[in-house]
PDB file of C-alpha atoms in Angstrom:
ATOM      1  CA  UNK A 201     120.247 120.851  75.141  1.00 67.00           C
ATOM      2  CA  UNK A 202     116.302 120.821  76.923  1.00 94.00           C
ATOM      3  CA  UNK A 203     116.202 119.306  80.740  1.00 98.00           C
ATOM      4  CA  UNK A 204     114.678 119.950  83.803  1.00 98.00           C
ATOM      5  CA  UNK A 205     115.201 122.058  86.895  1.00 98.00           C
ATOM      6  CA  UNK A 206     112.527 122.149  89.701  1.00 98.00           C
ATOM      7  CA  UNK A 207     112.046 124.040  92.165  1.00 98.00           C
ATOM      8  CA  UNK A 208     110.227 124.652  95.549  1.00 98.00           C
ATOM      9  CA  UNK A 209     109.461 127.715  96.740  1.00 98.00           C
ATOM     10  CA  UNK A 210     108.405 129.255  93.525  1.00 98.00           C
ATOM     11  CA  UNK A 211     104.429 130.882  94.263  1.00 97.00           C
ATOM     12  CA  UNK A 212     105.524 133.906  96.559  1.00 94.00           C
ATOM     13  CA  UNK A 213     108.459 136.396  97.432  1.00 94.00           C
ATOM     14  CA  UNK A 214     111.196 136.280  96.138  1.00 97.00           C
ATOM     15  CA  UNK A 215     111.380 132.785  94.880  1.00 97.00           C
ATOM     16  CA  UNK A 216     108.114 134.085  92.541  1.00 97.00           C
ATOM     17  CA  UNK A 217     111.072 136.642  90.908  1.00 97.00           C
ATOM     18  CA  UNK A 218     113.919 134.221  90.803  1.00 98.00           C
ATOM     19  CA  UNK A 219     111.579 131.566  88.892  1.00 98.00           C
ATOM     20  CA  UNK A 220     110.377 134.646  85.803  1.00 96.00           C
ATOM     21  CA  UNK A 221     114.283 134.849  85.618  1.00 97.00           C
ATOM     22  CA  UNK A 222     115.256 131.511  85.328  1.00 98.00           C
ATOM     23  CA  UNK A 223     112.916 130.693  82.505  1.00 97.00           C
ATOM     24  CA  UNK A 224     113.814 133.738  80.832  1.00 96.00           C
ATOM     25  CA  UNK A 225     117.556 132.982  81.666  1.00 97.00           C
ATOM     26  CA  UNK A 226     117.082 129.340  80.652  1.00 97.00           C
ATOM     27  CA  UNK A 227     114.708 128.566  77.427  1.00 94.00           C
ATOM     28  CA  UNK A 228     115.453 125.255  77.535  1.00 95.00           C
ATOM     29  CA  UNK A 229     114.441 124.342  80.637  1.00 97.00           C
ATOM     30  CA  UNK A 230     111.174 121.964  81.864  1.00 97.00           C
ATOM     31  CA  UNK A 231     110.692 123.989  85.404  1.00 98.00           C
ATOM     32  CA  UNK A 232     108.686 121.844  87.191  1.00 98.00           C
ATOM     33  CA  UNK A 233     106.852 123.025  90.203  1.00 98.00           C
ATOM     34  CA  UNK A 234     106.258 121.695  94.065  1.00 98.00           C
ATOM     35  CA  UNK A 235     103.965 123.663  95.224  1.00 97.00           C
ATOM     36  CA  UNK A 236     101.061 123.055  97.769  1.00 94.00           C
ATOM     37  CA  UNK A 237      97.352 123.107  97.336  1.00 88.00           C
ATOM     38  CA  UNK A 238      96.039 125.151  93.737  1.00 93.00           C
ATOM     39  CA  UNK A 239      98.820 127.365  93.440  1.00 95.00           C
ATOM     40  CA  UNK A 240     101.522 125.459  91.651  1.00 96.00           C
ATOM     41  CA  UNK A 241      98.818 124.341  89.062  1.00 96.00           C
ATOM     42  CA  UNK A 242      97.815 128.468  88.396  1.00 96.00           C
ATOM     43  CA  UNK A 243     101.698 129.292  88.109  1.00 97.00           C
ATOM     44  CA  UNK A 244     102.929 126.756  86.499  1.00 97.00           C
ATOM     45  CA  UNK A 245     100.099 127.965  83.347  1.00 96.00           C
ATOM     46  CA  UNK A 246     100.453 131.367  83.595  1.00 95.00           C
ATOM     47  CA  UNK A 247     104.543 131.577  83.615  1.00 96.00           C
ATOM     48  CA  UNK A 248     103.574 128.862  80.824  1.00 93.00           C
ATOM     49  CA  UNK A 249     102.430 131.385  78.365  1.00 89.00           C
ATOM     50  CA  UNK A 250     104.970 132.362  75.515  1.00 81.00           C
ATOM     51  CA  UNK A 251     106.287 128.887  74.584  1.00 88.00           C
ATOM     52  CA  UNK A 252     107.892 128.270  78.332  1.00 94.00           C
ATOM     53  CA  UNK A 253     107.273 124.657  79.589  1.00 96.00           C
ATOM     54  CA  UNK A 254     106.481 124.701  82.745  1.00 97.00           C
ATOM     55  CA  UNK A 255     104.071 121.999  84.752  1.00 97.00           C
ATOM     56  CA  UNK A 256     103.353 121.372  88.192  1.00 98.00           C
ATOM     57  CA  UNK A 257     103.027 118.478  90.997  1.00 98.00           C
ATOM     58  CA  UNK A 258     101.183 119.172  93.742  1.00 97.00           C
ATOM     59  CA  UNK A 259     103.123 118.870  97.065  1.00 98.00           C
ATOM     60  CA  UNK A 260     102.759 119.368 100.732  1.00 98.00           C
ATOM     61  CA  UNK A 261     106.450 119.806 101.858  1.00 98.00           C
ATOM     62  CA  UNK A 262     105.273 119.088 105.361  1.00 97.00           C
ATOM     63  CA  UNK A 263     104.027 115.602 104.992  1.00 97.00           C
ATOM     64  CA  UNK A 264     106.566 113.326 103.290  1.00 96.00           C
ATOM     65  CA  UNK A 265     104.443 111.351 102.062  1.00 96.00           C
ATOM     66  CA  UNK A 266     103.090 113.584 100.258  1.00 97.00           C
ATOM     67  CA  UNK A 267     107.102 114.408  99.189  1.00 98.00           C
ATOM     68  CA  UNK A 268     107.637 111.145  98.394  1.00 97.00           C
ATOM     69  CA  UNK A 269     104.531 110.682  96.143  1.00 97.00           C
ATOM     70  CA  UNK A 270     105.667 113.885  94.336  1.00 98.00           C
ATOM     71  CA  UNK A 271     110.039 112.245  94.120  1.00 98.00           C
ATOM     72  CA  UNK A 272     107.899 109.162  92.397  1.00 98.00           C
ATOM     73  CA  UNK A 273     105.808 110.590  90.717  1.00 98.00           C
ATOM     74  CA  UNK A 274     109.170 112.807  89.052  1.00 98.00           C
ATOM     75  CA  UNK A 275     111.162 109.962  88.685  1.00 98.00           C
ATOM     76  CA  UNK A 276     108.660 107.829  86.579  1.00 98.00           C
ATOM     77  CA  UNK A 277     108.684 110.717  84.443  1.00 98.00           C
ATOM     78  CA  UNK A 278     112.626 111.280  84.146  1.00 98.00           C
ATOM     79  CA  UNK A 279     112.696 107.344  82.937  1.00 98.00           C
ATOM     80  CA  UNK A 280     109.533 107.367  80.831  1.00 98.00           C
ATOM     81  CA  UNK A 281     111.440 110.216  79.098  1.00 97.00           C
ATOM     82  CA  UNK A 282     108.104 112.471  79.506  1.00 97.00           C
ATOM     83  CA  UNK A 283     110.683 115.017  81.158  1.00 98.00           C
ATOM     84  CA  UNK A 284     113.975 115.945  79.676  1.00 98.00           C
ATOM     85  CA  UNK A 285     116.823 115.139  82.181  1.00 98.00           C
ATOM     86  CA  UNK A 286     117.116 116.693  85.517  1.00 98.00           C
ATOM     87  CA  UNK A 287     119.973 118.864  85.460  1.00 98.00           C
ATOM     88  CA  UNK A 288     118.701 121.642  88.264  1.00 98.00           C
ATOM     89  CA  UNK A 289     117.279 121.539  91.333  1.00 98.00           C
ATOM     90  CA  UNK A 290     116.532 124.077  93.526  1.00 98.00           C
ATOM     91  CA  UNK A 291     114.779 123.974  97.277  1.00 98.00           C
ATOM     92  CA  UNK A 292     113.640 127.413  97.713  1.00 98.00           C
ATOM     93  CA  UNK A 293     110.435 126.674  99.932  1.00 97.00           C
ATOM     94  CA  UNK A 294     111.019 127.699 104.475  1.00 96.00           C
ATOM     95  CA  UNK A 295     109.085 128.364 107.541  1.00 95.00           C
ATOM     96  CA  UNK A 296     108.920 130.182 110.790  1.00 95.00           C
ATOM     97  CA  UNK A 297     106.816 129.119 113.384  1.00 95.00           C
ATOM     98  CA  UNK A 298     106.223 131.362 116.395  1.00 94.00           C
ATOM     99  CA  UNK A 299     107.023 128.924 119.109  1.00 97.00           C
ATOM    100  CA  UNK A 300     108.899 124.759 119.495  1.00 98.00           C
ATOM    101  CA  UNK A 301     105.483 123.150 119.569  1.00 98.00           C
ATOM    102  CA  UNK A 302     104.083 123.013 115.927  1.00 98.00           C
ATOM    103  CA  UNK A 303     103.951 119.048 114.211  1.00 98.00           C
ATOM    104  CA  UNK A 304     103.993 117.627 111.267  1.00 97.00           C
ATOM    105  CA  UNK A 305     101.223 115.104 110.098  1.00 97.00           C
ATOM    106  CA  UNK A 306     104.191 113.180 110.922  1.00 97.00           C
ATOM    107  CA  UNK A 307     104.718 114.076 114.109  1.00 97.00           C
ATOM    108  CA  UNK A 308     108.468 115.430 113.492  1.00 98.00           C
ATOM    109  CA  UNK A 309     108.737 119.828 114.679  1.00 98.00           C
ATOM    110  CA  UNK A 310     107.529 121.751 111.375  1.00 98.00           C
ATOM    111  CA  UNK A 311     110.597 124.179 110.636  1.00 98.00           C
ATOM    112  CA  UNK A 312     112.951 120.804 110.598  1.00 98.00           C
ATOM    113  CA  UNK A 313     110.078 118.841 109.108  1.00 98.00           C
ATOM    114  CA  UNK A 314     109.791 121.560 105.500  1.00 98.00           C
ATOM    115  CA  UNK A 315     113.240 123.146 105.652  1.00 98.00           C
ATOM    116  CA  UNK A 316     115.465 119.414 106.337  1.00 98.00           C
ATOM    117  CA  UNK A 317     113.561 116.939 105.573  1.00 98.00           C
ATOM    118  CA  UNK A 318     111.197 116.794 102.728  1.00 98.00           C
ATOM    119  CA  UNK A 319     115.023 118.739 100.810  1.00 98.00           C
ATOM    120  CA  UNK A 320     116.823 115.167 102.311  1.00 98.00           C
ATOM    121  CA  UNK A 321     113.834 112.969 101.028  1.00 97.00           C
ATOM    122  CA  UNK A 322     113.326 114.779  97.150  1.00 98.00           C
ATOM    123  CA  UNK A 323     117.455 114.953  97.108  1.00 98.00           C
ATOM    124  CA  UNK A 324     118.407 111.596  98.370  1.00 97.00           C
ATOM    125  CA  UNK A 325     115.103 109.496  96.100  1.00 97.00           C
ATOM    126  CA  UNK A 326     115.940 111.831  93.310  1.00 98.00           C
ATOM    127  CA  UNK A 327     120.025 111.933  93.200  1.00 96.00           C
ATOM    128  CA  UNK A 328     120.614 109.007  90.553  1.00 96.00           C
ATOM    129  CA  UNK A 329     118.526 111.305  87.785  1.00 98.00           C
ATOM    130  CA  UNK A 330     120.420 114.010  88.302  1.00 98.00           C
ATOM    131  CA  UNK A 331     122.818 113.796  84.784  1.00 97.00           C
ATOM    132  CA  UNK A 332     126.348 115.766  85.345  1.00 97.00           C
ATOM    133  CA  UNK A 333     126.838 119.090  85.043  1.00 97.00           C
ATOM    134  CA  UNK A 334     123.422 119.638  87.150  1.00 98.00           C
ATOM    135  CA  UNK A 335     123.025 121.884  90.045  1.00 98.00           C
ATOM    136  CA  UNK A 336     121.565 121.810  93.645  1.00 98.00           C
ATOM    137  CA  UNK A 337     120.456 124.676  95.563  1.00 98.00           C
ATOM    138  CA  UNK A 338     119.469 125.255  98.637  1.00 98.00           C
ATOM    139  CA  UNK A 339     118.836 128.341 100.613  1.00 98.00           C
ATOM    140  CA  UNK A 340     120.053 129.309 104.390  1.00 98.00           C
ATOM    141  CA  UNK A 341     120.248 131.276 106.109  1.00 96.00           C
ATOM    142  CA  UNK A 342     122.689 133.683 107.371  1.00 95.00           C
ATOM    143  CA  UNK A 343     120.880 133.490 111.012  1.00 95.00           C
ATOM    144  CA  UNK A 344     122.923 130.492 111.142  1.00 97.00           C
ATOM    145  CA  UNK A 345     125.712 132.433 111.915  1.00 97.00           C
ATOM    146  CA  UNK A 346     123.695 133.318 115.813  1.00 94.00           C
ATOM    147  CA  UNK A 347     125.736 137.182 115.675  1.00 93.00           C
ATOM    148  CA  UNK A 348     124.439 140.684 115.648  1.00 89.00           C
ATOM    149  CA  UNK A 349     126.471 141.384 113.106  1.00 88.00           C
ATOM    150  CA  UNK A 350     124.515 138.795 110.294  1.00 89.00           C
ATOM    151  CA  UNK A 351     120.699 139.694 112.234  1.00 82.00           C
ATOM    152  CA  UNK A 352     120.945 142.294 114.276  1.00 81.00           C
ATOM    153  CA  UNK A 353     119.574 140.894 117.463  1.00 83.00           C
ATOM    154  CA  UNK A 354     116.081 139.387 114.944  1.00 84.00           C
ATOM    155  CA  UNK A 355     116.541 136.193 115.475  1.00 91.00           C
ATOM    156  CA  UNK A 356     118.540 133.916 117.748  1.00 95.00           C
ATOM    157  CA  UNK A 357     121.115 131.767 117.323  1.00 96.00           C
ATOM    158  CA  UNK A 358     121.285 127.887 116.409  1.00 98.00           C
ATOM    159  CA  UNK A 359     120.755 125.471 119.365  1.00 98.00           C
ATOM    160  CA  UNK A 360     122.476 122.508 118.016  1.00 98.00           C
ATOM    161  CA  UNK A 361     121.703 119.326 119.489  1.00 97.00           C
ATOM    162  CA  UNK A 362     121.702 115.736 119.383  1.00 98.00           C
ATOM    163  CA  UNK A 363     119.840 115.762 115.364  1.00 98.00           C
ATOM    164  CA  UNK A 364     117.050 113.718 116.437  1.00 98.00           C
ATOM    165  CA  UNK A 365     115.428 115.736 119.103  1.00 98.00           C
ATOM    166  CA  UNK A 366     115.637 118.518 116.674  1.00 98.00           C
ATOM    167  CA  UNK A 367     113.418 117.044 114.430  1.00 98.00           C
ATOM    168  CA  UNK A 368     110.644 116.675 117.777  1.00 98.00           C
ATOM    169  CA  UNK A 369     108.492 119.358 119.713  1.00 98.00           C
ATOM    170  CA  UNK A 370     109.874 120.957 122.688  1.00 98.00           C
ATOM    171  CA  UNK A 371     113.674 120.732 121.550  1.00 98.00           C
ATOM    172  CA  UNK A 372     114.057 123.844 123.280  1.00 98.00           C
ATOM    173  CA  UNK A 373     113.642 125.704 126.190  1.00 98.00           C
ATOM    174  CA  UNK A 374     109.657 127.413 126.989  1.00 98.00           C
ATOM    175  CA  UNK A 375     109.033 126.093 123.488  1.00 98.00           C
ATOM    176  CA  UNK A 376     105.717 128.133 123.007  1.00 98.00           C
ATOM    177  CA  UNK A 377     107.442 131.259 122.599  1.00 97.00           C
ATOM    178  CA  UNK A 378     108.586 133.282 119.941  1.00 95.00           C
ATOM    179  CA  UNK A 379     112.804 132.522 120.467  1.00 96.00           C
ATOM    180  CA  UNK A 380     112.158 129.162 120.467  1.00 97.00           C
ATOM    181  CA  UNK A 381     110.516 129.142 117.086  1.00 97.00           C
ATOM    182  CA  UNK A 382     113.394 131.527 115.876  1.00 96.00           C
ATOM    183  CA  UNK A 383     115.976 129.095 117.125  1.00 97.00           C
ATOM    184  CA  UNK A 384     114.194 126.008 115.983  1.00 98.00           C
ATOM    185  CA  UNK A 385     114.438 127.621 112.632  1.00 97.00           C
ATOM    186  CA  UNK A 386     117.840 129.430 112.686  1.00 98.00           C
ATOM    187  CA  UNK A 387     119.046 125.724 113.670  1.00 98.00           C
ATOM    188  CA  UNK A 388     117.400 123.848 110.798  1.00 98.00           C
ATOM    189  CA  UNK A 389     118.785 126.505 108.362  1.00 98.00           C
ATOM    190  CA  UNK A 390     122.243 125.091 110.657  1.00 98.00           C
ATOM    191  CA  UNK A 391     121.046 121.874 109.396  1.00 98.00           C
ATOM    192  CA  UNK A 392     120.745 122.803 105.641  1.00 98.00           C
ATOM    193  CA  UNK A 393     124.243 123.734 105.412  1.00 98.00           C
ATOM    194  CA  UNK A 394     125.204 120.358 107.242  1.00 98.00           C
ATOM    195  CA  UNK A 395     123.884 118.233 104.587  1.00 98.00           C
ATOM    196  CA  UNK A 396     124.628 120.292 101.736  1.00 98.00           C
ATOM    197  CA  UNK A 397     128.283 119.959 103.129  1.00 98.00           C
ATOM    198  CA  UNK A 398     128.079 116.186 103.260  1.00 98.00           C
ATOM    199  CA  UNK A 399     126.009 115.785 100.139  1.00 98.00           C
ATOM    200  CA  UNK A 400     129.028 117.366  98.285  1.00 98.00           C
ATOM    201  CA  UNK A 401     131.083 114.309  99.661  1.00 98.00           C
ATOM    202  CA  UNK A 402     128.769 112.227  98.281  1.00 97.00           C
ATOM    203  CA  UNK A 403     127.396 113.402  95.176  1.00 97.00           C
ATOM    204  CA  UNK A 404     129.285 112.091  91.307  1.00 95.00           C
ATOM    205  CA  UNK A 405     131.459 115.009  89.776  1.00 96.00           C
ATOM    206  CA  UNK A 406     129.440 117.268  87.723  1.00 97.00           C
ATOM    207  CA  UNK A 407     126.837 116.806  90.372  1.00 98.00           C
ATOM    208  CA  UNK A 408     127.436 120.284  92.842  1.00 98.00           C
ATOM    209  CA  UNK A 409     125.519 121.855  95.741  1.00 98.00           C
ATOM    210  CA  UNK A 410     125.637 125.686  96.988  1.00 98.00           C
ATOM    211  CA  UNK A 411     123.857 127.054 100.081  1.00 98.00           C
ATOM    212  CA  UNK A 412     121.929 130.264  98.961  1.00 98.00           C
ATOM    213  CA  UNK A 413     122.076 133.507 101.636  1.00 97.00           C
ATOM    214  CA  UNK A 414     119.417 135.738 100.059  1.00 96.00           C
ATOM    215  CA  UNK A 415     120.180 138.153 103.802  1.00 93.00           C
ATOM    216  CA  UNK A 416     117.095 139.064 105.052  1.00 88.00           C
ATOM    217  CA  UNK A 417     113.961 139.721 102.718  1.00 88.00           C
ATOM    218  CA  UNK A 418     110.997 141.633 104.125  1.00 81.00           C
ATOM    219  CA  UNK A 419     107.585 140.021 103.288  1.00 68.00           C
ATOM    220  CA  UNK A 420     108.457 137.032 101.639  1.00 50.00           C
ATOM    221  CA  UNK A 421     105.993 135.135 103.824  1.00 52.00           C
ATOM    222  CA  UNK A 422     108.149 133.185 105.829  1.00 58.00           C
ATOM    223  CA  UNK A 423     106.091 133.603 108.778  1.00 49.00           C
ATOM    224  CA  UNK A 424     102.802 132.897 107.238  1.00 45.00           C
ATOM    225  CA  UNK A 425     101.972 130.035 110.369  1.00 49.00           C
ATOM    226  CA  UNK A 426     102.649 132.548 112.741  1.00 45.00           C
ATOM    227  CA  UNK A 427      99.896 134.463 114.518  1.00 50.00           C
ATOM    228  CA  UNK A 428      98.387 137.921 113.386  1.00 44.00           C
ATOM    229  CA  UNK A 429     100.300 140.183 115.030  1.00 41.00           C
ATOM    230  CA  UNK A 430     103.992 138.879 113.763  1.00 44.00           C
ATOM    231  CA  UNK A 431     101.847 138.601 110.403  1.00 44.00           C
ATOM    232  CA  UNK A 432     101.211 142.287 110.456  1.00 38.00           C
ATOM    233  CA  UNK A 433     105.104 143.154 111.244  1.00 40.00           C
ATOM    234  CA  UNK A 434     106.120 141.223 108.223  1.00 47.00           C
ATOM    235  CA  UNK A 435     104.166 142.624 106.479  1.00 50.00           C
ATOM    236  CA  UNK A 436     104.199 146.052 106.970  1.00 43.00           C
ATOM    237  CA  UNK A 437     107.150 147.447 109.458  1.00 41.00           C
ATOM    238  CA  UNK A 438     109.593 144.884 108.337  1.00 46.00           C
ATOM    239  CA  UNK A 439     110.255 145.900 104.724  1.00 50.00           C
ATOM    240  CA  UNK A 440     111.367 149.546 105.644  1.00 44.00           C
ATOM    241  CA  UNK A 441     114.353 147.284 106.316  1.00 48.00           C
ATOM    242  CA  UNK A 442     115.363 147.345 103.045  1.00 50.00           C
ATOM    243  CA  UNK A 443     116.651 150.312 103.305  1.00 50.00           C
ATOM    244  CA  UNK A 444     119.639 149.704 105.237  1.00 52.00           C
ATOM    245  CA  UNK A 445     121.862 147.878 103.478  1.00 59.00           C
ATOM    246  CA  UNK A 446     121.959 144.375 106.022  1.00 63.00           C
ATOM    247  CA  UNK A 447     118.652 143.459 104.038  1.00 74.00           C
ATOM    248  CA  UNK A 448     117.630 142.451 100.152  1.00 86.00           C
ATOM    249  CA  UNK A 449     114.522 143.910  98.586  1.00 93.00           C
ATOM    250  CA  UNK A 450     112.484 140.586  96.587  1.00 94.00           C
ATOM    251  CA  UNK A 451     113.819 141.479  93.516  1.00 96.00           C
ATOM    252  CA  UNK A 452     117.122 141.674  94.356  1.00 96.00           C
ATOM    253  CA  UNK A 453     117.020 138.304  96.598  1.00 97.00           C
ATOM    254  CA  UNK A 454     114.615 136.598  94.142  1.00 98.00           C
ATOM    255  CA  UNK A 455     117.852 137.633  91.256  1.00 97.00           C
ATOM    256  CA  UNK A 456     120.587 136.642  92.850  1.00 98.00           C
ATOM    257  CA  UNK A 457     118.732 133.325  93.506  1.00 98.00           C
ATOM    258  CA  UNK A 458     118.513 132.774  89.278  1.00 98.00           C
ATOM    259  CA  UNK A 459     121.794 133.926  88.775  1.00 98.00           C
ATOM    260  CA  UNK A 460     122.708 131.106  91.463  1.00 98.00           C
ATOM    261  CA  UNK A 461     120.917 128.961  89.880  1.00 98.00           C
ATOM    262  CA  UNK A 462     121.787 128.970  86.536  1.00 98.00           C
ATOM    263  CA  UNK A 463     125.071 128.671  87.184  1.00 97.00           C
ATOM    264  CA  UNK A 464     125.789 133.413  86.804  1.00 97.00           C
ATOM    265  CA  UNK A 465     127.934 132.652  89.656  1.00 96.00           C
ATOM    266  CA  UNK A 466     130.612 130.082  90.440  1.00 93.00           C
ATOM    267  CA  UNK A 467     130.861 128.858  92.821  1.00 97.00           C
ATOM    268  CA  UNK A 468     132.379 125.090  93.806  1.00 98.00           C
ATOM    269  CA  UNK A 469     130.195 122.029  95.384  1.00 98.00           C
ATOM    270  CA  UNK A 470     129.822 122.923  98.888  1.00 98.00           C
ATOM    271  CA  UNK A 471     130.303 127.076  99.357  1.00 98.00           C
ATOM    272  CA  UNK A 472     127.778 129.414 100.790  1.00 98.00           C
ATOM    273  CA  UNK A 473     126.808 131.421  98.315  1.00 98.00           C
ATOM    274  CA  UNK A 474     125.992 135.043 100.715  1.00 97.00           C
ATOM    275  CA  UNK A 475     123.959 136.849  97.584  1.00 97.00           C
ATOM    276  CA  UNK A 476     126.369 137.136  94.761  1.00 97.00           C
ATOM    277  CA  UNK A 477     129.125 136.092  96.261  1.00 97.00           C
ATOM    278  CA  UNK A 478     131.129 132.936  97.933  1.00 98.00           C
ATOM    279  CA  UNK A 479     131.992 133.496 101.452  1.00 98.00           C
ATOM    280  CA  UNK A 480     132.769 131.153 104.236  1.00 98.00           C
ATOM    281  CA  UNK A 481     129.667 130.666 106.172  1.00 98.00           C
ATOM    282  CA  UNK A 482     129.784 129.858 109.970  1.00 98.00           C
ATOM    283  CA  UNK A 483     132.787 128.205 111.903  1.00 97.00           C
ATOM    284  CA  UNK A 484     130.376 126.341 113.175  1.00 98.00           C
ATOM    285  CA  UNK A 485     128.985 125.052 110.221  1.00 98.00           C
ATOM    286  CA  UNK A 486     131.894 123.499 109.658  1.00 98.00           C
ATOM    287  CA  UNK A 487     132.116 119.642 111.818  1.00 98.00           C
ATOM    288  CA  UNK A 488     132.442 116.536 110.054  1.00 98.00           C
ATOM    289  CA  UNK A 489     131.035 115.098 113.168  1.00 98.00           C
ATOM    290  CA  UNK A 490     127.764 116.570 113.009  1.00 98.00           C
ATOM    291  CA  UNK A 491     127.568 116.277 109.462  1.00 98.00           C
ATOM    292  CA  UNK A 492     127.756 112.818 109.953  1.00 98.00           C
ATOM    293  CA  UNK A 493     125.772 112.489 112.394  1.00 98.00           C
ATOM    294  CA  UNK A 494     122.876 114.047 110.634  1.00 98.00           C
ATOM    295  CA  UNK A 495     123.017 112.790 108.194  1.00 98.00           C
ATOM    296  CA  UNK A 496     122.254 109.418 109.729  1.00 97.00           C
ATOM    297  CA  UNK A 497     119.350 110.884 111.703  1.00 98.00           C
ATOM    298  CA  UNK A 498     117.638 111.833 108.015  1.00 97.00           C
ATOM    299  CA  UNK A 499     117.968 109.237 106.873  1.00 96.00           C
ATOM    300  CA  UNK A 500     116.592 106.599 109.161  1.00 96.00           C
ATOM    301  CA  UNK A 501     113.368 109.843 110.367  1.00 95.00           C
ATOM    302  CA  UNK A 502     112.904 111.170 106.948  1.00 86.00           C
ATOM    303  CA  UNK A 503     113.268 107.591 104.394  1.00 80.00           C
ATOM    304  CA  UNK A 504     111.806 105.418 106.422  1.00 72.00           C
ATOM    305  CA  UNK A 505     108.824 107.547 107.241  1.00 57.00           C
ATOM    306  CA  UNK A 506     108.537 107.643 103.888  1.00 48.00           C
ATOM    307  CA  UNK A 507     109.645 103.742 102.223  1.00 45.00           C
TER     308      UNK A 507
END
């Protein structure tokens, strides 16, 4: 049965690997890319060769107005029958900044805006259009554990606080530092897991949502908004980490993401999939009170700004 899969974060890094594998593994899919600038249009044209059906909608995930416009266009096309039924969503886009003072166009802390608010707005506006069986996948990170075992000290752990504060700049000490930027990133990934748990309770039967952790994947462009020195380290030095067991190559991370999106790795709704298997996320990530509080906050911040 022909169906629609929506994907963010497909134009670079392991998302670029994943999108090819998704199309190869699901020839019935009409893939819709949400990407900034001409990147999505160019990729859709490339992927559409050979009979594949791929379209794109220009979307700036840092702007909730742009996110809302993309969701509205998807809804209009789904309701008009221009797109087949919606059965998949892959939220793979993410950003890491080297500070905690970068604002989105809407005045939110930029990491939180892209890694948390954009996904929530898209899913909330589209949730009534998903047809069972559907699978929603959000890419998270084992940085949310905040321990040496999972990140070898390369990323500070999360520092949870009132979500309304996390959504604004200067939520962490020394906000102009790389450490504050890393803390914002790991905390945003913890928030994403909280949202997944809350969605799993709220989505109808047959519409599943899972978290996908690719492991440490050097060279993805995650820190493309960082300074030149950080970008150099990420591009030239960090790829050497793929020689260690804790890291994944872009090829492997993309292959695993596609397998999760295609349902080849079975896991119930609300699960945390570490590369190729379902495991438990951190103890801190299971907190119904925080999950409910975050939901209420992003409902207020994310949907009110786009209405």
